[in-house]
Amino acid sequence: MKRTRLAPAKRAIIIGMDGASMELVNNMIAWGHTPNMAKLRDAGVHRPMIGVFPTLTPPGWTALSTGSWPGTHQVMDFNIRAIGEALDKTVWGINTGLCQSEYLWNLVERAGGKPILVKWEMSWPPTVKTGIQVEGTGPGVSNHHQIAGYHLFVAGKWAARPIGGQRDPETLDPSALQKIKHIDSVTIKPVDTSEWEGTLPESKKPVQEVELTIQPLARGRENMNRGKSGVPKPFYGLIYASGQDGYDRIRVCSSRSADDVVADLGVGEWSDWWLDTFEIDGGDVEGYVRMKLVTLTPTADAFELFVPQIWPRTDYTVPSEVATSIDQNIGSFLQNPARDALGQVDDDTYFELLDYHHQRLADVATYLASENDWDVLMVETHAPDYASHFFLSQADEISGAAPETIHRCREGLRRTYQSVDRMIGQIAELADEETVVLICADHGGTPNQFRAVDIEEVLEETGFIVKGTDGAIDWTKTRAVNVGLVHIFINLVGREPNGIVAQADYEATQSEIIAALHAYQDAETGRHPFSLAVTRADAEMLNLHGDLVGDVVYALRPEFDGAHGKQLPSVSFGIGGQHSTFILSGAGVRKGVALERQVRVVDVAPTLCYLLGLPMPTNVEGGIVYEALDDPNWHLTSLAELEK
């Protein structure tokens, strides 16, 4: 790679943790759960980092990866204002084609180097040209590659396992789909031997039969699915009693032949992964399948069998042959560790998959780094954010949750961060004395306290949104609506297709909205939930500018928000906060220093470039974190050495 010859670092390892606040990471270190993070923190520098606003995945990772603010890179949200369209039309934000700034990995390529990206968030469609990329779409179900999402087959006495309390909406947490059926109900019946071939398993009770049908494309995000339609694929389970204590096992077959066995499971057991074929849009796709028998009572009056995400064998990497190499040398990949099944399946099953997921990320990263030349290795996990939306919500006493719920949630956080930490430990072993290692996050997460404010309800209560008897927005009477997380757009004549607010009334309407938000009181607590409401022009102080920014931009106090999103990036609340994690260690970095001066998410890319002796990315707006460096003037020092 073409770099300044005497740069402090030769290579960089960047490990991203979506939704991991520095506040919670520091707590995990203090509680003894994350020794690898502690080692890197204590050997380098760290500080709570100021992220983007809204505190959200698409603008956050894009800012970190480009060194530019959302107003410049323009990846503003999951749901971005569609200019020229009706105000209820948005553009999906998980798309590198929207980004107007240069990514760090493309800058590395431009300088003649080679990046390796392993599930790096917000990097799809791929822009790598000479580097390597493995996946890289979004959280959970937000991916372009899976053959099918999870299946949870249940019969008899079964109940979900929710945490309780409020749930963040899909606009904030698209890692799970909320308006779908979350289980696959099945019927257990006596086996009809006339329909079966082969030898049935020996059983102390009459063998029972259950049909388990996998639906390709099930539980995927519709706008990101790999196809339009899939052909259902049935498997057939034989439930039997291997001993005198009743039903305790299931033999799963690919046909109604007892000899076509793909798995034979006792309660709590996982099958191995097997490669199977599924039909999508008239073509065959190979993918890996695995099953776990979660529940089976001796009388078979309760049955639960889980199938995690089915991931393809190929077509999720650049270059394409990398997937084949992973398949041959590592094995099956897994992008989503059943985050969308949290609250349905038991916690142990989720964490078994999460550990597998993190082990695969670490194994793939280690393998690719050992088999290829590389200059920057980037690996990301979304697990802390999954934990923020599910476990963190009631992991703090301020939530008012019952002690047993708080305990379950604390355990969920512990197991999440321990799993992440093991992955970090393995990847960090790739670093030598010439490598700089960064542990970072896009935003943080906070526990819940009060009911989250619904901005659409607020705008309706204050008269800006008017709905008809059918519940739909009446555009002939609606003066302003919410778009995305923190933007309110005025229904302006000449700009909007159904505009009713005259241009002459624009500023007065802005002022009226701002006054209404500041005056708004939560009915249950009597408190004022809004911490900020500003005009588009004033939103520049939040690094938001341009036509994609609302006419009014607002922020909520953390106690009236969900895990993240509408809170300001400087918030600390309970055991969490919105400060992003920043831990920098290794070549060219000071040792054992808690930084005092501000670090911002846009400072990450230019600091790494400075340490590596690289040029700056196009449109970079961040600065170099000089306080973190052993020699802030290393380039001048190098010149002086050369002149001797």
XYZ file of C-alpha atoms in Angstrom:
644
model
C 0.000 0.000 0.000
C 1.284 3.446 -0.880
C 1.789 5.174 2.459
C 4.267 7.421 4.131
C 7.241 5.157 4.771
C 7.614 5.728 8.487
C 3.974 5.760 9.534
C 3.421 4.496 13.126
C 1.116 1.637 12.056
C 1.370 -0.797 9.186
C -2.123 -2.299 9.515
C -5.396 -1.702 11.342
C -7.969 -4.024 12.872
C -11.361 -2.398 13.414
C -14.028 -4.242 15.400
C -17.452 -2.635 15.451
C -20.151 -3.276 18.051
C -23.497 -1.847 17.037
C -25.298 -0.136 19.890
C -22.480 -0.550 22.419
C -22.294 2.525 24.622
C -18.999 3.383 26.272
C -20.959 3.671 29.516
C -22.132 0.050 29.360
C -18.793 -1.230 28.057
C -17.040 0.401 31.019
C -19.560 -1.265 33.316
C -18.981 -4.656 31.690
C -15.245 -4.226 32.169
C -15.718 -3.154 35.793
C -17.976 -6.156 36.442
C -15.292 -8.496 35.074
C -17.277 -9.769 32.070
C -15.036 -8.573 29.223
C -11.337 -9.236 29.885
C -10.278 -8.779 26.252
C -11.893 -5.360 26.031
C -10.307 -4.499 29.363
C -6.879 -5.537 28.086
C -7.180 -3.368 24.962
C -8.577 -0.429 26.918
C -5.864 -0.568 29.548
C -3.116 -0.955 26.928
C -4.336 1.999 24.871
C -6.695 4.951 25.076
C -10.420 5.237 25.488
C -13.184 7.778 25.769
C -16.966 8.028 25.465
C -17.371 9.103 21.829
C -19.930 11.574 20.483
C -21.918 9.964 17.692
C -24.372 11.222 15.109
C -27.922 12.428 15.509
C -30.243 10.628 15.224
C -28.435 7.984 17.261
C -29.114 5.336 14.653
C -27.337 2.625 12.644
C -27.326 3.946 9.045
C -26.022 7.469 9.734
C -23.760 6.241 12.539
C -21.815 3.541 10.704
C -21.655 5.625 7.543
C -20.192 8.552 9.500
C -17.644 6.298 11.196
C -16.678 4.665 7.893
C -16.335 7.942 5.940
C -15.340 10.594 8.470
C -18.252 12.790 7.360
C -21.476 13.835 9.068
C -24.965 12.736 7.923
C -25.659 16.091 6.290
C -22.716 15.375 3.994
C -22.871 11.618 3.422
C -26.718 11.758 3.260
C -27.446 8.308 4.706
C -29.771 9.914 7.239
C -31.963 7.136 8.586
C -33.448 3.731 7.912
C -36.334 5.625 6.304
C -35.181 8.715 4.407
C -37.356 11.456 2.931
C -38.165 10.762 -0.734
C -37.756 14.181 -2.326
C -40.623 15.058 -4.659
C -42.821 12.194 -3.448
C -45.715 12.268 -1.003
C -44.610 12.806 2.585
C -45.462 9.227 3.516
C -42.988 7.862 0.938
C -39.440 7.098 2.050
C -36.197 5.660 0.698
C -34.687 2.627 2.441
C -31.387 3.669 3.972
C -29.432 0.377 3.900
C -27.804 1.133 0.552
C -24.247 2.272 -0.128
C -25.502 3.859 -3.350
C -26.959 6.687 -1.256
C -23.620 7.646 0.293
C -21.997 10.812 -1.045
C -18.673 10.341 0.756
C -15.731 7.992 0.284
C -15.605 4.906 2.480
C -12.454 4.058 4.418
C -12.081 0.748 2.568
C -12.236 2.504 -0.804
C -9.657 5.007 0.378
C -7.395 2.082 1.343
C -7.859 0.664 -2.154
C -7.175 4.052 -3.728
C -3.886 4.114 -1.838
C -2.974 0.695 -3.225
C -3.917 -1.349 -0.169
C -6.309 -4.202 0.495
C -9.239 -4.124 2.930
C -11.080 -7.155 4.287
C -14.654 -6.573 5.495
C -16.470 -9.265 7.487
C -20.125 -8.415 8.039
C -19.270 -4.720 8.265
C -22.548 -2.857 8.735
C -23.882 -0.562 5.993
C -21.409 -1.744 3.327
C -23.808 -3.360 0.838
C -24.128 -3.267 -2.155
C -20.357 -3.752 -2.152
C -18.098 -0.925 -3.244
C -14.863 -2.892 -2.778
C -12.863 -3.302 -5.973
C -9.647 -5.062 -5.001
C -10.495 -6.026 -1.429
C -12.570 -8.804 0.109
C -16.062 -8.476 1.535
C -18.235 -10.970 3.408
C -21.883 -9.887 3.678
C -22.377 -6.388 5.119
C -26.041 -5.383 4.916
C -27.868 -4.590 8.106
C -29.230 -5.884 11.393
C -30.987 -9.238 11.727
C -33.618 -9.794 9.065
C -32.278 -6.845 7.038
C -30.162 -8.806 4.567
C -30.224 -9.707 0.884
C -28.972 -13.264 1.085
C -30.768 -15.562 3.507
C -32.782 -18.429 2.068
C -35.177 -18.346 5.008
C -35.451 -16.788 8.418
C -35.985 -18.845 11.557
C -38.791 -21.374 12.024
C -40.137 -22.188 15.474
C -42.368 -25.252 15.230
C -44.665 -25.578 18.246
C -47.553 -27.783 19.304
C -49.571 -28.229 22.470
C -48.793 -26.302 25.631
C -46.486 -23.530 24.481
C -46.081 -19.917 25.504
C -43.806 -17.108 24.360
C -41.060 -15.781 26.631
C -41.301 -11.986 26.395
C -39.457 -9.605 28.672
C -42.548 -7.430 28.935
C -42.764 -3.671 28.805
C -42.735 -1.498 25.708
C -41.164 -2.492 22.418
C -39.171 -0.279 20.072
C -40.918 0.146 16.700
C -39.547 -1.308 13.460
C -38.582 2.187 12.285
C -35.991 2.108 15.068
C -35.340 -1.629 15.366
C -35.591 -3.288 11.937
C -33.648 -6.306 13.184
C -36.963 -8.027 13.872
C -40.302 -8.042 12.103
C -43.250 -7.276 14.331
C -46.303 -7.674 12.098
C -45.826 -11.338 11.300
C -46.702 -14.671 12.864
C -43.726 -15.544 15.075
C -44.326 -19.287 15.404
C -45.082 -22.191 13.079
C -47.952 -24.145 14.573
C -47.888 -27.861 13.828
C -50.047 -30.868 14.678
C -48.801 -34.051 16.294
C -50.701 -37.184 15.323
C -50.239 -40.950 15.456
C -47.993 -42.192 12.665
C -49.757 -43.816 9.720
C -47.400 -46.685 8.889
C -49.011 -47.112 5.468
C -47.574 -43.746 4.462
C -44.037 -44.520 5.618
C -41.195 -46.590 4.252
C -38.173 -47.889 6.117
C -37.803 -48.898 9.732
C -39.425 -46.673 12.345
C -37.383 -45.939 15.481
C -37.873 -48.345 18.383
C -40.257 -46.727 20.839
C -41.773 -47.640 24.201
C -44.864 -45.624 23.219
C -46.735 -45.381 19.896
C -44.660 -43.330 17.458
C -46.137 -39.906 16.669
C -45.697 -37.889 13.476
C -45.313 -34.163 12.843
C -44.799 -32.330 9.553
C -42.226 -29.520 9.627
C -42.456 -27.276 6.572
C -39.725 -24.758 5.849
C -40.885 -21.773 3.795
C -38.105 -20.109 1.769
C -38.019 -16.312 2.231
C -39.993 -16.619 5.469
C -39.281 -13.921 8.057
C -37.170 -11.825 5.750
C -37.557 -8.103 5.146
C -39.705 -7.907 2.022
C -37.749 -5.058 0.435
C -34.480 -6.962 0.917
C -35.429 -10.579 0.158
C -33.313 -12.489 -2.364
C -36.407 -13.461 -4.359
C -40.148 -13.152 -4.756
C -41.461 -16.643 -4.046
C -40.201 -19.911 -2.634
C -41.511 -23.446 -2.736
C -42.318 -24.858 0.722
C -40.104 -27.789 1.684
C -41.514 -30.356 4.131
C -39.574 -32.447 6.608
C -41.176 -35.199 8.638
C -40.612 -35.831 12.315
C -41.074 -39.119 14.128
C -41.571 -38.526 17.852
C -40.685 -41.542 19.936
C -39.884 -42.803 23.437
C -36.388 -44.270 23.680
C -37.020 -45.406 27.274
C -39.741 -46.001 29.834
C -40.171 -42.327 30.816
C -42.233 -41.263 27.818
C -41.535 -39.355 24.639
C -38.032 -37.906 24.593
C -36.694 -37.864 21.009
C -37.520 -36.878 17.457
C -36.142 -38.331 14.242
C -36.358 -35.813 11.422
C -36.487 -37.184 7.891
C -36.356 -35.483 4.496
C -39.191 -37.704 3.232
C -41.666 -40.207 4.612
C -38.914 -42.743 4.699
C -37.608 -43.441 8.161
C -34.228 -44.106 6.565
C -33.870 -40.566 5.101
C -32.641 -39.204 8.430
C -31.249 -35.677 8.669
C -31.353 -35.424 12.470
C -32.147 -37.504 15.537
C -32.465 -35.323 18.618
C -33.089 -35.505 22.319
C -34.385 -32.539 24.298
C -31.828 -29.716 24.292
C -29.779 -31.195 21.464
C -28.719 -29.515 18.226
C -28.241 -31.346 14.987
C -25.162 -30.807 12.873
C -25.536 -28.425 9.930
C -26.531 -30.163 6.731
C -26.572 -28.823 3.209
C -29.978 -28.814 1.543
C -31.578 -27.401 -1.597
C -34.476 -24.947 -1.773
C -36.385 -23.567 -4.752
C -36.703 -19.789 -5.036
C -38.078 -18.047 -8.126
C -37.812 -21.259 -10.133
C -34.156 -21.904 -9.316
C -32.383 -24.098 -6.791
C -30.350 -22.549 -3.966
C -28.160 -24.511 -1.578
C -28.211 -23.566 2.078
C -27.291 -24.875 5.510
C -29.947 -26.200 7.896
C -29.761 -27.006 11.574
C -32.393 -27.970 14.165
C -32.738 -28.039 17.932
C -35.353 -29.923 19.922
C -36.117 -27.319 22.558
C -39.121 -28.905 24.275
C -40.777 -32.323 24.271
C -42.801 -33.520 27.239
C -43.170 -37.240 28.067
C -46.793 -37.170 26.877
C -45.979 -35.064 23.801
C -48.482 -32.448 24.952
C -45.800 -29.760 24.521
C -43.420 -29.685 21.573
C -40.963 -27.069 20.341
C -38.367 -27.427 17.592
C -36.220 -24.538 16.369
C -34.604 -23.963 12.975
C -32.324 -20.893 12.769
C -31.720 -18.735 9.705
C -30.886 -20.760 6.591
C -27.869 -19.124 4.974
C -26.709 -19.855 1.419
C -23.534 -21.669 0.538
C -22.497 -19.015 -1.994
C -23.307 -15.534 -3.379
C -22.719 -13.410 -0.280
C -19.111 -12.359 -0.811
C -16.928 -10.274 -3.096
C -15.141 -11.819 -4.909
C -17.701 -14.602 -5.213
C -15.107 -17.360 -4.840
C -14.449 -16.218 -1.257
C -17.749 -17.820 -0.203
C -16.610 -21.139 -1.666
C -13.322 -20.834 0.172
C -15.164 -20.117 3.442
C -17.447 -23.085 2.800
C -14.528 -25.438 2.219
C -12.271 -24.221 5.013
C -14.576 -22.858 7.735
C -18.074 -24.160 7.081
C -21.529 -22.641 7.267
C -21.860 -18.893 7.798
C -24.620 -17.312 9.914
C -25.605 -13.654 9.597
C -28.508 -13.512 12.072
C -28.227 -15.413 15.383
C -32.040 -15.519 15.717
C -32.311 -12.007 17.134
C -35.880 -11.835 15.764
C -36.773 -14.945 17.768
C -35.829 -13.347 21.118
C -38.871 -13.504 23.350
C -40.231 -16.482 21.424
C -37.479 -19.079 21.774
C -35.710 -19.562 25.113
C -32.700 -17.399 25.970
C -30.280 -20.361 26.078
C -31.034 -21.270 22.464
C -30.439 -17.680 21.364
C -27.094 -17.472 23.164
C -25.959 -20.809 21.766
C -26.531 -19.366 18.305
C -24.944 -16.041 19.242
C -21.781 -17.832 20.355
C -21.747 -19.774 17.097
C -22.278 -16.540 15.127
C -19.388 -14.777 16.857
C -17.138 -17.811 16.497
C -17.883 -17.859 12.763
C -17.110 -14.137 12.437
C -13.813 -14.642 14.240
C -12.943 -17.793 12.290
C -13.738 -16.192 8.925
C -11.773 -13.041 9.785
C -8.795 -15.085 11.002
C -8.844 -17.353 7.963
C -9.117 -14.538 5.410
C -6.404 -12.534 7.158
C -4.074 -15.535 7.196
C -4.646 -16.405 3.531
C -4.514 -12.910 2.022
C -2.455 -9.763 2.094
C -4.381 -7.065 3.930
C -3.977 -3.584 5.335
C -7.296 -2.997 7.102
C -9.494 -5.707 8.630
C -13.033 -4.645 9.603
C -15.411 -6.936 11.524
C -18.780 -5.962 12.995
C -21.308 -7.542 15.350
C -24.830 -6.248 15.920
C -25.294 -8.233 19.124
C -25.003 -5.331 21.615
C -27.834 -3.566 19.817
C -29.948 -6.720 19.886
C -29.359 -6.761 23.636
C -30.202 -3.054 23.908
C -33.596 -3.520 22.298
C -34.457 -6.645 24.270
C -32.478 -6.995 27.513
C -31.230 -3.491 28.349
C -34.757 -2.081 28.361
C -35.436 -3.527 31.827
C -31.953 -4.294 33.103
C -31.912 -1.219 35.337
C -33.993 -0.587 38.457
C -35.223 2.687 36.927
C -37.383 0.587 34.592
C -39.574 -0.433 37.509
C -39.410 -4.064 36.381
C -39.777 -6.977 38.773
C -36.528 -8.288 40.322
C -36.707 -11.532 38.335
C -37.049 -9.569 35.093
C -34.106 -7.311 35.985
C -32.039 -10.413 36.741
C -32.932 -12.033 33.413
C -32.070 -8.830 31.576
C -28.737 -8.391 33.381
C -27.879 -11.982 32.509
C -28.775 -11.278 28.880
C -26.419 -8.307 28.806
C -23.649 -10.288 30.492
C -23.905 -13.195 28.079
C -24.038 -10.856 25.090
C -20.920 -8.917 25.986
C -19.032 -12.034 27.048
C -19.774 -13.553 23.650
C -18.614 -10.396 21.858
C -15.510 -10.272 24.037
C -14.468 -13.806 23.097
C -14.715 -12.826 19.424
C -12.630 -9.714 20.057
C -9.992 -11.769 21.857
C -9.553 -14.127 18.911
C -9.411 -11.389 16.282
C -7.028 -9.255 18.339
C -4.515 -12.102 18.230
C -3.921 -11.133 14.592
C -2.326 -7.878 15.736
C 1.436 -7.517 15.902
C 3.537 -4.587 17.119
C 2.847 -2.728 13.865
C -0.960 -3.052 14.109
C -3.394 -0.560 15.566
C -6.617 -2.014 16.995
C -9.862 -0.061 17.312
C -13.002 -1.164 19.177
C -15.861 1.166 18.247
C -19.606 1.644 18.033
C -22.081 3.687 16.013
C -24.347 4.699 18.919
C -25.267 3.520 22.395
C -28.302 2.256 24.242
C -30.246 3.133 27.373
C -32.770 1.370 29.604
C -36.422 2.322 29.566
C -38.163 4.326 32.258
C -41.409 5.847 30.973
C -43.619 5.063 28.004
C -41.833 6.083 24.813
C -43.291 9.157 23.138
C -44.921 8.530 19.756
C -44.312 11.667 17.685
C -47.188 10.904 15.323
C -49.564 10.833 18.294
C -48.102 14.125 19.532
C -48.563 15.801 16.145
C -52.113 14.495 15.974
C -52.905 15.666 19.502
C -51.524 19.127 18.736
C -53.513 19.383 15.490
C -50.751 19.206 12.905
C -51.811 15.755 11.694
C -55.493 15.227 10.912
C -56.848 11.754 10.197
C -60.086 10.620 8.623
C -62.544 8.156 10.076
C -60.576 5.347 8.434
C -57.449 6.325 10.354
C -55.605 7.519 7.255
C -53.954 10.945 7.128
C -56.163 13.606 5.576
C -53.696 15.567 3.452
C -56.193 18.347 2.840
C -56.031 19.248 6.542
C -52.599 18.003 7.677
C -49.970 20.728 8.063
C -46.954 18.674 9.163
C -45.927 15.016 9.522
C -43.033 13.019 10.951
C -40.669 11.315 8.500
C -37.965 8.938 9.741
C -36.975 9.203 13.380
C -36.385 12.886 14.202
C -37.623 14.873 11.208
C -40.896 16.781 10.877
C -41.768 18.058 7.408
C -44.283 20.817 6.743
C -46.892 20.028 4.089
C -45.714 22.967 2.008
C -47.417 24.320 -1.111
C -45.147 24.044 -4.148
C -42.862 21.456 -2.534
C -45.198 18.665 -1.540
C -47.679 17.037 -3.952
C -50.556 17.717 -1.516
C -49.164 20.854 0.097
C -51.553 23.133 2.021
C -49.208 25.422 4.008
C -48.405 28.583 2.043
C -44.765 29.575 1.580
C -45.515 32.817 3.427
C -46.560 30.777 6.499
C -43.501 28.481 6.499
C -41.477 30.104 9.282
C -44.546 30.750 11.424
C -45.474 27.075 11.123
C -41.964 26.045 12.123
C -42.233 28.243 15.219
C -45.668 26.864 16.030
C -44.432 23.250 15.860
C -41.403 24.022 18.026
C -43.552 25.785 20.619
C -45.999 22.865 20.678
C -43.225 20.324 21.265
C -41.608 22.376 24.029
C -44.976 22.844 25.740
C -46.058 19.206 25.373
C -46.537 17.288 28.632
C -46.639 13.544 29.051
C -50.065 12.689 30.422
C -48.824 9.986 32.816
C -45.878 11.823 34.372
C -46.641 15.486 33.742
C -43.094 15.896 32.447
C -41.900 17.551 29.237
C -40.414 14.803 27.024
C -38.749 16.951 24.352
C -35.186 18.049 25.060
C -34.758 19.877 21.768
C -36.758 21.240 18.841
C -35.050 23.380 16.191
C -35.554 24.619 12.656
C -33.817 23.061 9.670
C -31.363 25.946 9.619
C -30.501 25.477 13.296
C -30.157 21.693 12.823
C -26.777 22.396 11.275
C -25.436 22.457 14.841
C -26.458 18.765 14.926
C -24.500 18.257 11.685
C -27.717 17.928 9.721
C -28.199 20.039 6.631
C -29.779 19.807 3.203
C -33.170 18.939 1.752
C -33.330 15.561 3.502
C -33.474 17.291 6.889
C -36.867 18.043 8.385
C -38.255 21.563 8.588
C -38.204 20.895 12.334
C -35.792 18.477 14.013
C -36.438 17.268 17.555
C -34.848 15.162 20.287
C -36.374 13.313 23.247
C -35.124 12.966 26.779
C -33.777 9.414 27.305
C -36.495 8.488 29.771
C -39.091 9.007 27.013
C -37.244 7.168 24.235
C -36.534 3.513 23.530
C -33.039 2.059 23.464
C -31.681 4.790 21.180
C -32.566 6.918 18.185
C -34.231 10.125 19.306
C -31.883 10.848 22.203
C -28.949 13.186 21.826
C -25.578 11.429 21.385
C -24.229 12.960 24.609
C -26.734 11.245 26.935
C -25.809 9.020 29.889
C -28.733 7.279 31.567
C -28.858 4.438 34.079
C -26.286 1.742 33.334
C -26.126 2.833 29.673
C -25.884 5.896 27.510
C -25.652 7.132 23.944
C -21.896 7.718 23.862
C -20.314 5.403 21.305
C -17.461 3.145 22.348
C -13.942 4.276 21.424
C -11.011 2.059 22.460
C -7.787 2.487 20.492
C -4.704 0.398 21.154
C -1.467 -0.667 19.535
C 1.031 0.878 17.148
C 1.426 4.637 17.549
C -1.075 4.892 20.409
C -0.484 6.046 23.984
C -0.870 3.448 26.710
C -3.321 3.433 29.599
C -4.863 6.852 28.998
C -8.447 7.973 29.529
C -8.704 10.793 26.993
C -9.952 14.133 28.286
C -10.710 15.977 25.077
C -13.685 15.229 22.859
C -13.706 12.332 20.398
C -16.374 12.235 17.681
C -17.452 9.395 15.445
C -16.205 11.288 12.359
C -12.730 11.423 13.924
C -12.259 7.654 13.612
C -11.438 7.460 9.882
C -9.009 10.416 9.769
C -7.209 9.206 12.915
C -6.707 5.754 11.428
C -5.570 7.277 8.140
C -3.045 9.444 9.998
C -1.664 6.451 11.906
C -1.405 4.414 8.693
C 0.153 7.227 6.692
C -2.780 7.360 4.269
C -4.449 10.304 2.547
C -7.818 11.435 3.897
C -11.143 10.163 2.498
C -12.986 12.456 0.112
C -15.414 14.725 2.001
C -13.822 13.965 5.375
C -15.032 16.358 8.087
C -13.573 14.773 11.206
C -10.221 15.499 12.750
C -7.285 13.503 14.043
C -7.460 12.542 17.720
C -3.980 13.854 18.466
C -4.419 13.308 22.190
C -4.461 9.553 21.515
C -1.125 9.451 19.715
C 2.351 8.686 21.009
C 3.754 11.256 18.605
C 1.130 13.671 17.244
C 3.796 15.092 14.920
C 5.193 11.783 13.712
C 5.367 13.007 10.099
C 7.618 15.904 11.140
C 9.678 13.593 13.321
C 10.143 11.278 10.339
C 11.254 14.134 8.123
C 13.767 15.250 10.725
C 15.155 11.710 10.923
C 15.520 11.584 7.152
C 17.402 14.898 7.138
C 20.060 13.668 9.555
